[in-house]
Amino acid sequence: MIRDDTEALRTAAALAEEFRPGASGRDARRELPRAELDRLTATGLLAVTVPAAHGGADVSAATLAEVFRLLASADASLAQIPQSHFAYVNVLRQQGSPEQQAFFFAEVLGGRRFGNAQSEAGTKHLQDIRTRLVRGEDGSYLLTGVKHYSTGALFADWIPVLARADDDLLHVAYVPADAPGLTVTDDWDGMGQRTTASGTVELADVAVPAAHVVPHHLTFTGPQLHGALAQLLHTAIDAGIAAGALAEAAEFVRTRSRPWFESGYDTAAEDPLLIQRFGELDLRRRAADALLATAARAVDAARADLDDDSAAEASIAVAAAKAYAGSAALEIADALFEVSGTRAALDSLNLHRHWRDARTHTLHDPARWKIQHLGRYALNGTRPPRHGLL
């Protein structure tokens, strides 16, 4: 059991150092990190957002963001897996009944993991959710649909499923991973984040008691931080990728790169042109970290005093951080080869995993729309929409 923010940060830092040495090999072999995820769970880190009233540490958004940044700096796939876990713990915080909160928070404190079954392929757009919850005469539901990109589902004890009920409103059904009619297939073949097992979840008339269904649509009827918190964790993953790529580039140049013959120096690390480039890249990393920290503080401030204005400020701060951190991760992961030299391109070294992870992860939602909302807010004071992705 983790008791406070300080312990959460200390635990995350130690786990990052523990997971870092094996990250490249797991990626190269597409070896799913079951043992590492079990280790992460055993520390109690996945329960740190359970409210204090239910026995959790209830850490700040700033702490949670830093936990994700640290883990992603070591292994971006491993950090991605619990992102949905925390998002759906937050759904329970916002709309769960007292009975649902008591039950599911106890599950999380007991080491049970949430996955996700949210996105669907082949629909008109992201929010065209066709998975259905059909209510029976006894008040329970039957759940039917197919979900893709279901990160965490393969490793989960409970799989939260985003679905529409008979009223066409969005609900989240919390389904045990071994429920009859539920199938999880590890068919993810992305070029990056190879070991997240973000595959397919199929639901064929899965029985769900009413006590396990949460009215998620109510979250968006007033000021909310659901999207800001979820996007903050995505931002932290991008910032972590940037930090991990830069650290590996520096280590490579110090220990393996040869100096360019015209430089006149004995080592590549003494080359002033490389020093200049590393300074530029570190500036990008520091700016990404600073925007992440600013966004996290905005989320915490809005939590303390939630209204339309504070929710908008939090969403806008997170949008700015996400747009910047994504581009920083891509630039630094690409520049790793520029500063390291030809040998860095050897497939056996697997240095390209940083760029593959950054390129794959930054496709979750387009930065161009975040920039649009920033512009509308800056120019006209238009608050961002309450659709859960800002």
Coordinates of C-alpha atoms in Angstrom, one line a residue, residues 21-357:
P21 CA 17.5 -2.6 -18.9
G22 CA 15.0 -5.1 -20.4
A23 CA 12.9 -2.7 -22.3
S24 CA 14.7 -2.9 -25.6
G25 CA 14.8 -6.7 -25.6
R26 CA 11.1 -7.0 -24.7
D27 CA 10.3 -4.7 -27.7
A28 CA 12.6 -6.5 -30.1
R29 CA 11.1 -9.9 -29.2
R30 CA 7.6 -8.6 -28.7
E31 CA 7.7 -10.1 -25.3
L32 CA 4.7 -9.0 -23.3
P33 CA 5.7 -7.5 -19.9
R34 CA 3.5 -9.7 -17.7
A35 CA 6.1 -10.1 -15.0
E36 CA 6.9 -6.3 -15.0
L37 CA 3.2 -5.4 -14.8
D38 CA 2.7 -7.8 -11.9
R39 CA 5.7 -6.2 -10.2
L40 CA 4.2 -2.7 -10.8
T41 CA 0.8 -3.9 -9.4
A42 CA 2.4 -5.5 -6.4
T43 CA 4.0 -2.1 -5.3
G44 CA 0.5 -0.6 -4.9
L45 CA 1.2 2.0 -7.5
L46 CA -2.0 1.3 -9.5
A47 CA -4.1 2.2 -6.4
V48 CA -2.7 5.6 -5.8
T49 CA -5.7 7.5 -7.1
V50 CA -8.3 5.7 -4.9
P51 CA -9.8 8.4 -2.7
A52 CA -8.6 8.7 0.9
A53 CA -12.1 8.0 2.2
H54 CA -11.8 4.5 0.7
G55 CA -8.2 3.9 1.9
G56 CA -6.2 5.1 -1.0
A57 CA -3.4 7.6 -1.2
D58 CA -5.4 10.0 -3.5
V59 CA -2.3 11.5 -5.0
S60 CA -2.3 14.7 -7.0
A61 CA -2.5 14.9 -10.7
A62 CA 1.0 16.3 -10.7
T63 CA 2.3 13.2 -8.9
L64 CA 0.4 10.8 -11.2
A65 CA 1.8 12.6 -14.3
E66 CA 5.3 12.3 -13.0
V67 CA 4.8 8.6 -12.3
F68 CA 3.8 8.1 -15.9
R69 CA 6.7 10.2 -17.2
L70 CA 9.2 8.2 -15.2
L71 CA 7.8 4.8 -16.3
A72 CA 7.6 5.9 -20.0
S73 CA 11.2 7.1 -19.9
A74 CA 12.2 3.5 -19.2
D75 CA 9.5 1.6 -21.3
A76 CA 6.8 3.4 -23.2
S77 CA 4.8 0.3 -23.8
L78 CA 4.7 -0.7 -20.2
A79 CA 3.7 2.9 -19.2
Q80 CA 0.9 2.8 -21.7
I81 CA -0.8 -0.3 -20.3
P82 CA -2.2 1.3 -17.1
Q83 CA -3.2 4.6 -18.6
S84 CA -6.8 3.3 -19.1
H85 CA -6.8 1.8 -15.7
F86 CA -6.5 5.2 -14.1
A87 CA -9.0 6.7 -16.5
Y88 CA -11.6 4.2 -15.5
V89 CA -10.8 4.6 -11.8
N90 CA -11.6 8.2 -12.4
V91 CA -14.9 7.3 -14.1
L92 CA -15.9 5.7 -10.8
R93 CA -14.8 8.7 -8.8
Q94 CA -17.0 10.9 -11.0
Q95 CA -20.2 8.9 -11.6
G96 CA -20.0 5.7 -9.5
S97 CA -22.7 5.2 -6.9
P98 CA -21.5 4.9 -3.3
E99 CA -22.0 1.1 -3.5
Q100 CA -20.0 0.9 -6.8
Q101 CA -17.2 3.0 -5.4
A102 CA -16.9 0.9 -2.3
F103 CA -16.8 -2.3 -4.3
F104 CA -14.5 -1.3 -7.1
F105 CA -12.1 0.8 -5.1
A106 CA -11.7 -2.3 -2.8
E107 CA -10.9 -4.3 -5.9
V108 CA -8.2 -1.8 -7.0
L109 CA -6.7 -1.6 -3.5
G110 CA -6.6 -5.4 -3.6
G111 CA -4.4 -5.4 -6.7
R112 CA -7.0 -5.9 -9.4
R113 CA -6.4 -4.1 -12.7
F114 CA -8.8 -2.3 -15.1
G115 CA -8.2 -2.7 -18.9
N116 CA -10.3 -0.9 -21.5
A117 CA -12.6 -1.7 -24.4
Q118 CA -13.4 1.7 -25.8
S119 CA -12.5 2.4 -29.4
E120 CA -14.2 0.8 -32.4
A121 CA -13.0 0.4 -35.9
G122 CA -15.0 1.0 -39.1
T123 CA -17.4 3.5 -37.6
K124 CA -18.0 7.0 -38.8
H125 CA -15.8 8.6 -36.2
L126 CA -14.3 8.1 -32.8
Q127 CA -17.5 8.8 -30.9
D128 CA -19.7 6.7 -33.1
I129 CA -20.0 3.9 -30.5
R130 CA -22.1 1.0 -31.6
T131 CA -21.6 -1.5 -28.8
R132 CA -24.9 -1.9 -27.1
L133 CA -26.2 -2.5 -23.6
V134 CA -29.7 -4.0 -23.8
R135 CA -31.6 -4.0 -20.5
G136 CA -33.6 -7.0 -19.5
E137 CA -36.8 -7.3 -17.6
D138 CA -34.8 -8.1 -14.4
G139 CA -32.8 -4.8 -14.7
S140 CA -29.6 -6.5 -15.8
Y141 CA -28.0 -6.0 -19.2
L142 CA -26.7 -7.9 -22.2
L143 CA -23.6 -6.4 -23.8
T144 CA -22.7 -6.9 -27.5
G145 CA -20.1 -5.4 -29.7
V146 CA -16.5 -5.4 -30.9
K147 CA -13.7 -3.2 -29.6
H148 CA -10.2 -2.5 -31.0
Y149 CA -7.1 -0.9 -29.6
S150 CA -8.0 -2.3 -26.2
T151 CA -4.8 -1.6 -24.3
G152 CA -4.6 -3.3 -21.0
A153 CA -7.5 -5.7 -21.6
L154 CA -5.3 -8.8 -22.0
F155 CA -3.7 -8.1 -18.6
A156 CA -6.9 -7.0 -16.8
D157 CA -9.1 -8.4 -14.1
W158 CA -11.9 -6.1 -15.0
I159 CA -12.5 -4.7 -18.5
P160 CA -14.5 -1.4 -18.6
V161 CA -16.5 -1.3 -21.8
L162 CA -17.9 1.9 -23.3
A163 CA -21.3 1.3 -24.7
R164 CA -24.7 2.9 -25.5
A165 CA -27.8 1.8 -23.7
D166 CA -31.4 1.8 -25.0
D167 CA -31.5 5.5 -24.5
D168 CA -28.4 5.9 -26.8
L169 CA -26.5 7.5 -23.9
L170 CA -23.0 6.5 -23.0
H171 CA -22.4 4.1 -20.1
V172 CA -19.4 2.1 -18.9
A173 CA -19.9 -1.5 -18.1
Y174 CA -17.3 -3.1 -15.8
V175 CA -17.0 -6.7 -17.0
P176 CA -14.8 -9.4 -15.3
A177 CA -12.2 -10.6 -17.8
D178 CA -13.4 -14.2 -17.5
A179 CA -17.1 -13.4 -18.2
P180 CA -18.8 -15.8 -20.6
G181 CA -19.1 -14.3 -24.1
L182 CA -16.1 -12.1 -23.7
T183 CA -13.0 -12.8 -25.8
V184 CA -9.7 -10.9 -25.8
T185 CA -7.4 -11.4 -28.8
D186 CA -3.8 -10.3 -28.8
D187 CA -3.8 -9.2 -32.5
W188 CA -2.0 -5.8 -32.1
D189 CA 0.7 -5.5 -34.7
G190 CA 1.6 -1.8 -34.4
M191 CA 5.1 -0.7 -35.4
G192 CA 5.5 1.0 -32.0
Q193 CA 4.4 0.3 -28.5
R194 CA 4.7 -3.3 -29.5
T195 CA 4.2 -4.9 -26.1
T196 CA 1.0 -3.2 -25.1
A197 CA -1.2 -6.1 -26.5
S198 CA -3.7 -3.5 -27.7
G199 CA -5.8 -6.0 -29.5
T200 CA -9.5 -6.8 -30.0
V201 CA -12.3 -7.4 -27.4
E202 CA -15.4 -9.2 -28.6
L203 CA -18.6 -9.2 -26.6
A204 CA -21.4 -11.6 -27.4
D205 CA -24.4 -11.2 -25.2
V206 CA -22.2 -10.7 -22.1
A207 CA -24.4 -10.6 -19.0
V208 CA -23.8 -7.5 -16.9
P209 CA -25.6 -6.7 -13.6
A210 CA -26.9 -3.2 -13.2
A211 CA -24.6 -2.7 -10.2
H212 CA -21.6 -2.8 -12.7
V213 CA -22.9 -0.2 -15.1
V214 CA -22.0 3.5 -14.6
P215 CA -23.8 6.4 -16.4
H216 CA -20.7 7.9 -18.0
H217 CA -22.8 10.4 -20.1
L218 CA -23.5 12.4 -16.9
T219 CA -19.8 13.3 -16.7
F220 CA -20.2 15.7 -19.6
T221 CA -23.3 17.5 -18.5
G222 CA -21.2 19.9 -16.4
P223 CA -17.6 21.0 -15.8
Q224 CA -15.4 17.9 -15.9
L225 CA -11.8 16.8 -15.8
H226 CA -12.2 13.3 -17.3
G227 CA -10.6 14.3 -20.6
A228 CA -8.0 16.5 -19.0
L229 CA -6.7 13.8 -16.7
A230 CA -6.7 11.1 -19.4
Q231 CA -4.8 13.4 -21.8
L232 CA -2.4 14.5 -19.1
L233 CA -1.3 10.8 -18.7
H234 CA -0.8 10.6 -22.5
T235 CA 1.2 13.8 -22.3
A236 CA 3.4 12.3 -19.6
I237 CA 4.1 9.3 -21.8
D238 CA 5.3 11.5 -24.6
A239 CA 7.5 13.5 -22.3
G240 CA 8.9 10.2 -20.9
I241 CA 9.7 9.0 -24.4
A242 CA 11.5 12.3 -25.1
A243 CA 13.5 11.9 -21.9
G244 CA 14.4 8.3 -22.6
A245 CA 15.5 8.9 -26.1
L246 CA 17.7 11.9 -25.2
A247 CA 19.3 9.9 -22.4
E248 CA 20.1 7.0 -24.7
A249 CA 21.5 9.3 -27.3
A250 CA 23.8 11.0 -24.8
E251 CA 25.0 7.6 -23.6
F252 CA 25.6 6.4 -27.1
V253 CA 27.6 9.5 -28.1
R254 CA 29.7 9.4 -24.9
T255 CA 30.6 5.7 -25.2
R256 CA 30.3 4.6 -28.8
S257 CA 30.2 7.4 -31.4
R258 CA 33.4 8.4 -33.2
P259 CA 34.3 12.1 -33.7
W260 CA 34.0 13.6 -37.2
F261 CA 37.5 13.8 -38.6
E262 CA 37.2 17.5 -39.3
S263 CA 36.3 18.4 -35.7
G264 CA 39.8 18.1 -34.4
Y265 CA 38.6 16.4 -31.2
D266 CA 39.4 13.0 -29.8
T267 CA 35.9 12.2 -28.8
A268 CA 32.5 12.9 -30.3
A269 CA 31.3 14.2 -26.9
E270 CA 33.8 17.1 -27.3
D271 CA 32.5 18.2 -30.7
P272 CA 30.9 21.7 -30.2
L273 CA 28.4 21.1 -33.0
L274 CA 27.1 18.0 -31.2
I275 CA 27.1 19.9 -27.9
Q276 CA 25.0 22.6 -29.5
R277 CA 22.5 20.1 -30.8
F278 CA 22.2 18.3 -27.5
G279 CA 21.6 21.7 -25.9
E280 CA 18.7 22.4 -28.4
L281 CA 17.2 18.9 -27.7
D282 CA 17.5 19.3 -24.0
L283 CA 15.7 22.6 -24.2
R284 CA 12.9 20.8 -26.0
R285 CA 12.8 18.2 -23.3
R286 CA 12.8 20.7 -20.5
A287 CA 10.0 22.7 -22.2
A288 CA 7.9 19.5 -22.5
D289 CA 8.5 18.7 -18.9
A290 CA 7.6 22.2 -17.8
L291 CA 4.4 22.3 -19.8
L292 CA 3.5 18.9 -18.4
A293 CA 4.0 20.2 -14.8
T294 CA 2.0 23.3 -15.5
A295 CA -0.9 21.3 -17.0
A296 CA -0.9 18.9 -14.0
R297 CA -1.0 21.9 -11.6
A298 CA -4.0 23.3 -13.6
V299 CA -5.8 19.9 -13.2
D300 CA -5.1 19.9 -9.5
A301 CA -6.3 23.5 -9.2
A302 CA -9.5 22.7 -11.0
R303 CA -10.1 19.7 -8.8
A304 CA -10.0 21.9 -5.8
D305 CA -12.4 24.4 -7.2
L306 CA -14.2 23.0 -10.2
D307 CA -16.3 25.3 -12.4
D308 CA -16.5 26.0 -16.1
D309 CA -13.6 28.4 -16.0
S310 CA -11.2 26.2 -14.0
A311 CA -12.2 23.1 -16.1
A312 CA -11.5 25.1 -19.3
E313 CA -8.1 26.3 -18.0
A314 CA -7.1 22.7 -17.2
S315 CA -8.2 21.3 -20.5
I316 CA -6.4 24.1 -22.4
A317 CA -3.2 23.7 -20.3
V318 CA -3.2 19.9 -21.0
A319 CA -3.9 20.5 -24.7
A320 CA -0.9 22.8 -25.0
A321 CA 1.3 20.3 -23.1
K322 CA 0.2 17.4 -25.2
A323 CA 0.7 19.1 -28.5
Y324 CA 4.2 20.2 -27.5
A325 CA 5.3 17.0 -25.8
G326 CA 4.3 14.9 -28.8
S327 CA 6.4 17.0 -31.2
A328 CA 9.3 17.1 -28.8
A329 CA 9.3 13.3 -28.5
L330 CA 9.2 12.9 -32.3
E331 CA 12.0 15.4 -32.8
I332 CA 14.3 14.0 -30.1
A333 CA 13.7 10.3 -31.1
D334 CA 14.6 11.2 -34.7
A335 CA 17.6 13.4 -33.8
L336 CA 19.0 10.4 -31.8
F337 CA 20.3 9.1 -35.1
E338 CA 21.5 12.5 -36.3
V339 CA 23.8 12.9 -33.3
S340 CA 24.8 9.3 -32.9
G341 CA 26.0 8.5 -36.4
T342 CA 25.6 5.6 -38.8
R343 CA 26.1 2.8 -36.3
A344 CA 23.0 3.9 -34.4
A345 CA 20.9 2.7 -37.4
L346 CA 21.8 -0.9 -36.8
D347 CA 18.6 -2.9 -36.2
S348 CA 20.3 -5.0 -33.6
L349 CA 20.7 -1.9 -31.3
N350 CA 16.9 -1.2 -31.6
L351 CA 17.4 2.5 -31.0
H352 CA 14.5 3.1 -33.4
R353 CA 12.1 1.9 -30.7
H354 CA 11.9 5.4 -29.3
W355 CA 10.8 6.9 -32.6
R356 CA 8.4 4.0 -33.3
D357 CA 6.9 4.4 -29.8

